[in-house]
XYZ file of C-alpha atoms in Angstrom:
113
model
C 436.696 314.588 138.825
C 438.062 311.261 140.022
C 437.878 308.183 137.868
C 435.716 305.542 139.529
C 436.959 301.983 138.936
C 434.394 299.598 137.552
C 433.727 296.059 138.588
C 433.266 293.516 135.835
C 431.777 290.132 136.599
C 431.731 287.320 134.092
C 430.831 283.702 134.698
C 430.795 280.839 132.248
C 427.992 278.316 132.239
C 428.598 274.692 131.354
C 425.814 272.228 130.672
C 427.230 269.402 132.773
C 426.867 269.067 136.542
C 430.483 269.986 137.199
C 429.952 273.168 135.204
C 426.825 273.988 137.198
C 428.739 273.576 140.444
C 431.583 275.653 139.058
C 429.141 278.346 137.969
C 427.581 278.497 141.428
C 430.964 278.729 143.102
C 432.123 281.363 140.619
C 428.937 283.348 141.150
C 429.353 283.328 144.929
C 433.011 284.361 144.597
C 432.040 287.151 142.206
C 429.341 288.436 144.539
C 431.750 288.403 147.500
C 434.299 290.318 145.424
C 431.592 292.789 144.377
C 430.656 293.348 148.018
C 434.286 294.008 148.972
C 434.659 296.320 145.990
C 431.488 298.219 146.921
C 432.934 298.846 150.392
C 436.255 300.035 148.944
C 438.145 296.991 150.195
C 438.999 295.226 146.994
C 439.782 295.665 143.362
C 437.348 294.859 140.613
C 438.422 291.617 138.999
C 437.740 290.680 135.420
C 437.056 286.960 135.207
C 437.992 285.820 131.728
C 437.308 282.404 130.311
C 437.816 281.065 126.832
C 437.221 277.819 125.012
C 440.568 276.646 123.598
C 439.161 275.072 120.440
C 436.862 278.011 119.662
C 439.675 280.538 120.165
C 441.959 278.641 117.782
C 439.196 278.231 115.195
C 438.298 281.932 115.410
C 441.961 282.791 114.824
C 442.039 280.462 111.805
C 445.145 278.699 113.081
C 446.357 275.136 113.077
C 446.999 273.598 116.528
C 450.787 273.845 116.099
C 450.630 277.574 115.329
C 448.263 278.268 118.234
C 450.480 276.280 120.593
C 453.536 278.226 119.443
C 451.804 281.580 120.022
C 450.593 280.410 123.439
C 454.106 279.229 124.366
C 453.012 275.631 124.808
C 453.994 272.258 123.366
C 451.481 271.130 120.738
C 450.517 268.111 122.838
C 449.647 270.368 125.781
C 447.550 272.643 123.568
C 445.685 269.653 122.097
C 445.005 268.401 125.638
C 443.502 271.794 126.505
C 441.237 271.595 123.456
C 440.198 268.029 124.302
C 439.598 268.771 128.001
C 436.483 270.828 127.242
C 437.256 272.981 130.285
C 437.502 276.722 129.776
C 440.900 278.363 129.792
C 441.112 280.804 132.692
C 443.158 283.779 133.788
C 446.146 284.971 131.766
C 445.968 281.884 129.539
C 442.398 282.789 128.553
C 443.356 286.418 127.958
C 446.186 285.432 125.634
C 443.974 282.952 123.749
C 441.327 285.646 123.252
C 443.924 288.158 122.033
C 445.215 285.583 119.551
C 441.649 284.802 118.451
C 441.030 288.502 117.861
C 444.344 289.352 116.177
C 447.079 286.709 116.032
C 449.313 289.229 114.248
C 449.611 291.287 117.429
C 451.083 288.343 119.304
C 453.318 287.382 116.365
C 454.605 290.957 116.271
C 455.154 291.058 120.032
C 457.083 287.787 119.946
C 459.150 288.910 116.962
C 461.358 286.192 115.584
C 460.131 283.622 118.142
C 456.791 283.115 116.412
């Protein structure tokens, strides 16, 4: 019995006009990827987005600690929180892992964190 890959589609909705345009574009991209996947011509892609401030709050961390775990200067992390744009891709994945269990990232980084 062969394992069938699954396609996951996730889109974030923002209340502002830019977010609505982004959502529409993301939805079209996701549907095109789903069509390719259905015809065996593409890989299923997991679209991950995270809100920087919410991820840090959920982790119970101060901005400096979150920035350190993310590998960013504090000023850059604070700019991401203030931007009110979702984190995307690997950055979002790492933020969500930290939000879920910051100890995992601390352990993986060893003495660096």
